Amino acid sequence: MKVLGIESSCDECAAAVVEDGRRILSNVVATQIPFHAKYQGVVPEIASRKHTEWIYAVAGEALDKAGLGPEQIEGVAVTSRPGLLGSLLVGLSFAKAFAWSRNLPFIAVDHILAHLYAPRLLSGTGEGEAPPDYPFLGLLVSGGHSIICRVDDFDDITVLGATIDDAVGEAFDKVAKHYGFGYPGGAAVDKLAQSGDPEAFRFPLPKLQKENRRDGSGHSCDLSYSGLKTAVINQLGQFRVKEAESVTPADIAASFQKAAVEILFRALQNAVEDTGLATVVAGGGAAANSYLRSRLAGQRGLRCVFPSPELCGDNGAMIAGIGFQYLRRGDRSPLSVTAAARVPGFKRRYP
Ligand code: KG4
Ligand code: ZN
């Protein structure tokens, strides 16, 4: 079954065609980065406007690259939550119209679950590792979310920990914005950090992981980034280890990145201990971070599965892929389905 997947939850206008939930026939991502760069952050009004201007052409390109006409598409999947409401509505309206006009099965899917589905996709060449068996641990790290969860199926996750304040990608973005490292912040910090000394500053880590959960069932897998962000932006001098004269911007980037990844790593270790699961699937834009990848890859007894960098960020292939799984078992969304900025009650049982 060839499914068209549409993604417009944030600043990527994306469409893809995926066959049988695995084989990517096309994956087009039109990024709006240049339009948001001067504001150093995503401006929701600009995002939805650009999606409106681009969605038709992006979907057309996805069909062209797959070598298919609209009549060869057999199902339509689209992100309906969570995300920027105005942006979500553009993709959702387009996908509904496409499905309705061609009388195709239609499904609205969750963006978080779709990120965790990404490693089940194969490139056009059919190459790739075998997808991990369920259950596994999910590490979802992006600009809007930082979640550690147990994943029992494509549509069944239990949140073990989440950020209690900022998301990890958001912390990268804010540090980069403050020091003028570049936009988007995560990739800019990652690049700059490669020439920096990660030991130049020793930033404090949140104490959350030391405490047991309130019900005594295990460790806390929650995360917190606002303390680290404040330390790096407002109290830099207090945490310097290296001589002041020799400190470079790259040192700030490298030391911050090391601490940011350490926070994730400790919470993940708690999750491994509590669940006994030793396979971790990472997803979301910040899963592209090179230090995070090497830190996790070097961990004995842990199998880490990272989607390729183009499948880590927002894309339509993960939407088409997970959409196929719902469509295959007969699930359909009504055309009255609407977008949601947040998913209520996601804290423990999700969605
Ligand atoms: O998943 P995504 O494309 O969109 C959201 O759903 O948020 O993630 C974007 C986030 C941004 O905060 C960006 O700074 C971060 O992912 N990011 C990175 C890297 N590449 C992107 N963070 C750290 N290191 C990277 N290499
Ligand atoms: Zn995302």
Coordinates of C-alpha atoms and ligand atoms in Angstrom, one line a residue:
M1 CA 0.0 0.0 0.0
K2 CA 1.4 3.4 -1.0
V3 CA 0.7 6.1 1.6
L4 CA 1.2 9.8 1.2
G5 CA 2.4 11.3 4.5
I6 CA 2.0 15.0 5.2
E7 CA 3.9 16.8 8.1
S8 CA 3.5 20.5 8.9
S9 CA 3.6 20.7 12.7
C10 CA 6.4 23.2 13.0
D11 CA 8.8 24.8 10.5
E12 CA 9.3 22.0 8.0
C13 CA 6.8 21.6 5.2
A14 CA 7.1 17.9 4.4
A15 CA 5.5 15.2 2.2
A16 CA 6.6 11.7 1.4
V17 CA 5.4 8.5 -0.1
V18 CA 6.1 5.2 1.7
E19 CA 5.2 1.7 0.6
D20 CA 3.9 -0.8 3.1
G21 CA 5.1 1.3 6.1
R22 CA 8.8 0.7 5.3
R23 CA 10.1 1.5 1.9
I24 CA 10.6 5.2 1.3
L25 CA 9.7 6.1 -2.3
S26 CA 10.2 9.8 -1.8
N27 CA 10.8 12.2 1.2
V28 CA 10.6 15.9 0.5
V29 CA 11.3 18.4 3.3
A30 CA 11.1 22.1 2.5
T31 CA 12.7 23.9 5.4
Q32 CA 11.6 27.4 6.5
I33 CA 14.8 28.1 8.4
P34 CA 15.8 31.2 6.4
F35 CA 12.5 32.8 7.1
H36 CA 12.8 32.4 10.9
A37 CA 16.5 32.9 11.2
K38 CA 16.4 36.7 11.7
Y39 CA 14.1 36.1 14.7
Q40 CA 16.3 33.3 16.0
G41 CA 13.2 31.2 16.6
V42 CA 10.1 29.8 14.8
V43 CA 7.5 32.5 14.4
P44 CA 4.1 30.7 14.3
E45 CA 2.4 33.2 11.9
I46 CA 5.2 33.0 9.4
A47 CA 5.3 29.2 9.7
S48 CA 1.6 28.7 8.9
R49 CA 1.8 31.2 6.0
K50 CA 4.7 29.4 4.4
H51 CA 3.0 26.0 4.8
T52 CA 0.0 27.5 3.0
E53 CA 2.2 28.7 0.1
W54 CA 4.2 25.5 -0.2
I55 CA 2.1 22.5 0.7
Y56 CA 0.7 21.9 -2.8
A57 CA 4.1 22.1 -4.5
V58 CA 5.8 20.0 -1.8
A59 CA 3.2 17.2 -2.0
G60 CA 3.4 17.4 -5.9
E61 CA 7.2 17.0 -5.6
A62 CA 6.8 14.0 -3.4
L63 CA 4.6 12.3 -6.0
D64 CA 7.0 13.2 -8.8
K65 CA 10.0 11.8 -7.0
A66 CA 8.2 8.6 -6.2
G67 CA 7.3 8.4 -9.9
L68 CA 3.6 8.2 -9.1
G69 CA 0.5 10.0 -10.1
P70 CA -2.2 10.9 -7.5
E71 CA -4.3 8.0 -8.8
Q72 CA -1.6 5.6 -7.6
I73 CA -1.8 6.7 -3.9
E74 CA -3.8 4.3 -1.8
G75 CA -3.9 6.1 1.6
V76 CA -3.3 9.5 3.2
A77 CA -1.7 10.1 6.6
V78 CA -1.1 13.5 8.3
T79 CA 0.2 14.9 11.6
S80 CA -2.7 16.3 13.6
R81 CA -1.0 16.7 17.0
P82 CA 1.0 18.1 18.8
G83 CA 2.5 21.2 17.3
L84 CA 1.8 24.8 16.2
L85 CA -2.0 24.9 15.7
G86 CA -2.0 27.1 12.6
S87 CA 0.7 25.1 10.9
L88 CA -0.9 21.7 11.7
L89 CA -4.2 23.0 10.2
V90 CA -2.6 23.6 6.9
G91 CA -1.2 20.1 6.4
L92 CA -4.4 18.6 7.9
S93 CA -6.7 20.6 5.5
F94 CA -4.5 19.6 2.5
A95 CA -4.5 15.9 3.5
K96 CA -8.2 15.8 4.1
A97 CA -8.9 17.5 0.7
F98 CA -6.6 15.0 -1.1
A99 CA -8.2 12.0 0.6
W100 CA -11.7 13.2 0.1
S101 CA -11.3 14.1 -3.5
R102 CA -9.8 10.7 -4.4
N103 CA -12.0 8.8 -1.9
L104 CA -8.9 7.4 -0.1
P105 CA -8.6 6.0 3.4
F106 CA -7.4 8.8 5.7
I107 CA -5.7 8.8 9.1
A108 CA -4.5 11.6 11.4
V109 CA -1.5 10.6 13.4
D110 CA 0.5 11.7 16.4
H111 CA 3.9 13.4 15.8
I112 CA 5.6 11.9 18.9
L113 CA 4.6 8.3 18.0
A114 CA 5.8 9.0 14.4
H115 CA 9.3 10.1 15.5
L116 CA 9.6 6.8 17.4
Y117 CA 8.5 4.9 14.2
A118 CA 11.3 6.5 12.1
P119 CA 13.9 3.7 12.6
R120 CA 11.4 1.2 11.0
L121 CA 11.8 3.0 7.7
L122 CA 14.1 1.9 4.9
S123 CA 15.8 4.1 2.4
G124 CA 15.0 3.7 -1.3
T125 CA 17.8 1.2 -1.7
G126 CA 16.3 -1.1 0.9
E127 CA 19.4 -1.0 3.0
G128 CA 19.4 -0.6 6.7
E129 CA 19.5 -2.4 10.0
A130 CA 16.6 -4.7 11.1
P131 CA 14.1 -2.6 13.1
P132 CA 14.3 -3.2 16.9
D133 CA 11.7 -5.6 18.3
Y134 CA 9.2 -4.2 20.8
P135 CA 9.4 -3.4 23.7
F136 CA 12.3 -0.9 23.7
L137 CA 13.1 2.5 25.3
G138 CA 12.3 5.6 23.4
L139 CA 14.3 8.8 23.7
L140 CA 12.5 11.6 22.0
V141 CA 14.5 14.8 22.0
S142 CA 13.4 17.8 20.0
G143 CA 12.7 21.5 20.2
G144 CA 9.4 21.0 21.9
H145 CA 9.7 17.6 23.7
S146 CA 12.1 15.6 25.8
I147 CA 10.6 12.3 26.7
I148 CA 12.0 9.0 27.9
C149 CA 9.4 6.2 27.4
R150 CA 8.7 2.5 27.2
V151 CA 7.5 1.6 23.7
D152 CA 5.4 -1.5 23.5
D153 CA 4.0 -1.0 20.0
F154 CA 3.8 1.6 17.3
D155 CA 0.8 3.1 19.0
D156 CA 1.5 2.2 22.6
I157 CA 4.0 4.1 24.8
T158 CA 4.3 4.8 28.5
V159 CA 6.1 7.9 29.5
L160 CA 8.7 7.2 32.1
G161 CA 10.1 10.7 32.3
A162 CA 9.8 14.0 30.6
T163 CA 11.2 17.5 31.0
I164 CA 9.7 19.5 33.9
D165 CA 10.7 22.8 32.2
D166 CA 12.5 23.4 28.9
A167 CA 13.0 20.8 26.1
V168 CA 16.6 19.8 25.3
G169 CA 16.5 21.3 21.8
E170 CA 15.1 24.5 23.2
A171 CA 18.1 24.8 25.6
F172 CA 20.5 24.4 22.6
D173 CA 18.5 27.0 20.8
K174 CA 18.5 29.5 23.7
V175 CA 22.2 29.1 24.4
A176 CA 23.0 29.6 20.7
K177 CA 20.8 32.6 20.5
H178 CA 22.3 34.3 23.6
Y179 CA 25.9 33.8 22.4
G180 CA 25.2 34.3 18.7
F181 CA 26.4 30.9 17.7
G182 CA 24.0 30.7 14.8
Y183 CA 20.5 29.4 13.9
P184 CA 19.2 26.8 14.2
G185 CA 20.9 26.5 17.6
G186 CA 21.3 22.8 18.0
A187 CA 23.3 22.2 14.8
A188 CA 25.3 25.4 15.4
V189 CA 26.4 24.3 18.9
D190 CA 27.1 20.8 17.7
K191 CA 29.5 22.1 15.0
L192 CA 31.2 24.7 17.2
A193 CA 31.6 22.3 20.1
Q194 CA 33.8 20.1 17.9
S195 CA 36.7 22.5 18.3
G196 CA 36.0 23.3 21.9
D197 CA 37.2 21.9 25.3
P198 CA 34.2 20.2 27.1
E199 CA 36.1 20.4 30.4
A200 CA 36.5 24.2 30.2
F201 CA 33.3 24.7 32.3
R202 CA 31.7 22.3 34.8
F203 CA 28.0 23.1 34.8
P204 CA 25.7 21.8 37.6
L205 CA 23.4 19.0 36.7
P206 CA 19.8 18.7 38.1
K207 CA 19.3 16.6 41.2
L208 CA 16.1 15.0 39.9
Q209 CA 17.7 11.7 39.1
K210 CA 18.8 11.1 42.6
E211 CA 15.3 11.0 44.0
N212 CA 13.0 8.0 43.9
R213 CA 9.6 8.4 42.2
R214 CA 6.9 9.5 44.7
D215 CA 5.3 6.0 44.6
G216 CA 8.7 4.4 45.3
S217 CA 8.5 2.4 42.1
G218 CA 11.9 3.3 40.8
H219 CA 14.2 6.1 39.8
S220 CA 13.1 9.4 38.4
C221 CA 13.6 9.6 34.7
D222 CA 12.5 13.2 34.5
L223 CA 14.7 15.9 33.0
S224 CA 15.3 19.6 33.6
Y225 CA 17.1 22.1 31.4
S226 CA 16.2 25.5 32.8
G227 CA 19.0 25.3 35.5
L228 CA 21.7 24.5 32.9
K229 CA 20.4 27.1 30.6
T230 CA 20.5 29.8 33.3
A231 CA 24.0 28.7 34.4
V232 CA 25.4 28.9 30.8
I233 CA 23.7 32.2 30.0
N234 CA 23.7 34.1 33.3
Q235 CA 26.3 32.6 35.5
L236 CA 29.0 31.4 33.2
G237 CA 32.0 32.7 35.2
Q238 CA 31.0 30.7 38.3
F239 CA 31.5 27.4 36.5
R240 CA 34.8 28.1 34.8
V241 CA 37.5 25.5 35.3
K242 CA 39.9 26.8 32.6
E243 CA 41.8 30.1 32.8
A244 CA 39.5 33.1 31.8
E245 CA 41.9 34.5 29.1
S246 CA 42.0 31.3 27.1
V247 CA 38.3 30.5 27.1
T248 CA 36.7 30.5 23.6
P249 CA 33.1 30.3 22.4
A250 CA 33.8 26.8 21.3
D251 CA 34.6 25.9 24.9
I252 CA 31.3 27.2 26.1
A253 CA 29.5 25.2 23.4
A254 CA 31.4 22.0 24.1
S255 CA 31.0 22.3 27.9
F256 CA 27.2 23.1 27.6
Q257 CA 26.7 20.2 25.1
K258 CA 28.5 17.8 27.4
A259 CA 26.3 18.7 30.4
A260 CA 23.1 18.7 28.2
V261 CA 23.8 15.1 27.0
E262 CA 24.9 14.0 30.5
I263 CA 21.4 15.0 31.8
L264 CA 19.8 12.8 29.2
F265 CA 22.2 10.0 29.7
R266 CA 21.6 9.8 33.5
A267 CA 17.9 9.7 33.1
L268 CA 18.2 7.0 30.4
Q269 CA 20.4 4.9 32.7
N270 CA 17.6 5.1 35.3
A271 CA 15.1 3.9 32.7
V272 CA 17.3 1.0 31.7
E273 CA 17.7 0.0 35.4
D274 CA 14.0 0.2 36.1
T275 CA 12.7 -1.6 33.0
G276 CA 15.5 -4.0 32.2
L277 CA 15.2 -2.9 28.6
A278 CA 18.6 -2.4 26.9
T279 CA 17.6 -1.2 23.4
V280 CA 17.1 2.6 23.0
V281 CA 15.5 4.2 19.9
A282 CA 16.3 7.9 19.7
G283 CA 14.3 10.4 17.7
G284 CA 13.6 14.1 17.2
G285 CA 15.8 16.8 15.9
A286 CA 18.3 16.7 18.8
A287 CA 18.9 13.0 18.2
A288 CA 21.1 14.3 15.3
N289 CA 23.6 15.6 17.9
S290 CA 27.0 14.0 17.2
Y291 CA 28.1 14.0 20.9
L292 CA 24.9 12.3 22.0
R293 CA 25.3 9.7 19.3
S294 CA 28.9 8.9 20.3
R295 CA 28.1 9.0 24.0
L296 CA 25.3 6.4 23.6
A297 CA 27.1 4.3 21.0
G298 CA 30.1 3.9 23.4
Q299 CA 27.9 2.4 26.2
R300 CA 28.4 -1.3 26.8
G301 CA 25.3 -3.4 27.1
L302 CA 23.1 -0.8 25.4
R303 CA 21.9 -1.1 21.8
C304 CA 21.2 2.4 20.5
V305 CA 19.3 2.8 17.3
F306 CA 19.4 6.2 15.6
P307 CA 17.5 7.0 12.5
S308 CA 19.6 8.6 9.8
P309 CA 19.9 12.4 10.3
E310 CA 17.3 13.2 7.7
L311 CA 14.8 10.9 9.5
C312 CA 15.6 12.4 12.9
G313 CA 14.1 15.8 12.1
D314 CA 10.6 16.4 11.1
N315 CA 9.7 14.6 7.9
G316 CA 6.7 13.1 6.0
A317 CA 8.1 9.6 5.7
M318 CA 7.6 8.8 9.4
I319 CA 4.0 10.0 9.1
A320 CA 3.3 7.9 6.1
G321 CA 5.1 4.9 7.7
I322 CA 3.1 4.9 11.0
G323 CA -0.1 5.9 9.0
F324 CA 0.2 2.7 7.1
Q325 CA 0.2 0.6 10.3
Y326 CA -3.2 2.2 11.4
L327 CA -4.7 1.9 7.9
R328 CA -3.7 -1.7 7.6
R329 CA -5.6 -2.7 10.7
G330 CA -8.6 -0.8 9.5
D331 CA -8.4 2.4 11.5
R332 CA -9.7 5.6 9.8
S333 CA -10.1 9.2 11.0
P334 CA -13.2 11.1 10.2
L335 CA -12.8 14.2 8.0
S336 CA -14.1 16.1 11.0
V337 CA -10.9 15.4 12.9
T338 CA -9.1 18.6 14.0
A339 CA -5.7 19.6 15.1
A340 CA -4.4 19.8 18.7
A341 CA -1.5 21.9 19.9
R342 CA -1.0 19.5 22.9
V343 CA -1.9 16.0 23.8
P344 CA -3.6 16.1 27.2
G345 CA -2.6 13.6 29.9
F346 CA 0.5 12.5 28.0
K347 CA 2.6 12.7 31.2
R348 CA 2.4 8.9 32.0
R349 CA 0.2 7.0 29.6
Y350 CA 0.4 8.3 26.1
P351 CA -1.4 9.1 23.9
Ligands
KG4_1 O1 12.2 17.3 15.7 P1 12.5 18.7 15.3 O2 13.0 18.9 13.9 O3 11.3 19.7 15.5 C1 10.5 19.7 16.7 O4 9.6 18.9 16.7 O5 10.9 20.4 17.6 O6 13.7 19.3 16.3 C2 14.2 20.6 16.2 C3 15.1 20.7 17.4 C4 15.7 22.2 17.5 O7 15.6 22.6 18.9 C5 17.2 22.0 17.1 O8 18.0 23.0 17.7 C6 17.5 20.6 17.6 O9 16.3 19.9 17.3 N1 18.6 20.1 16.9 C7 19.8 19.7 17.5 C8 20.7 19.3 16.5 N2 20.0 19.4 15.3 C9 18.8 19.9 15.6 N3 20.1 19.8 18.8 C10 21.4 19.4 19.1 N4 22.3 18.9 18.2 C11 22.0 18.9 16.9 N5 22.9 18.5 16.0
ZN2 ZN 9.5 16.7 15.6

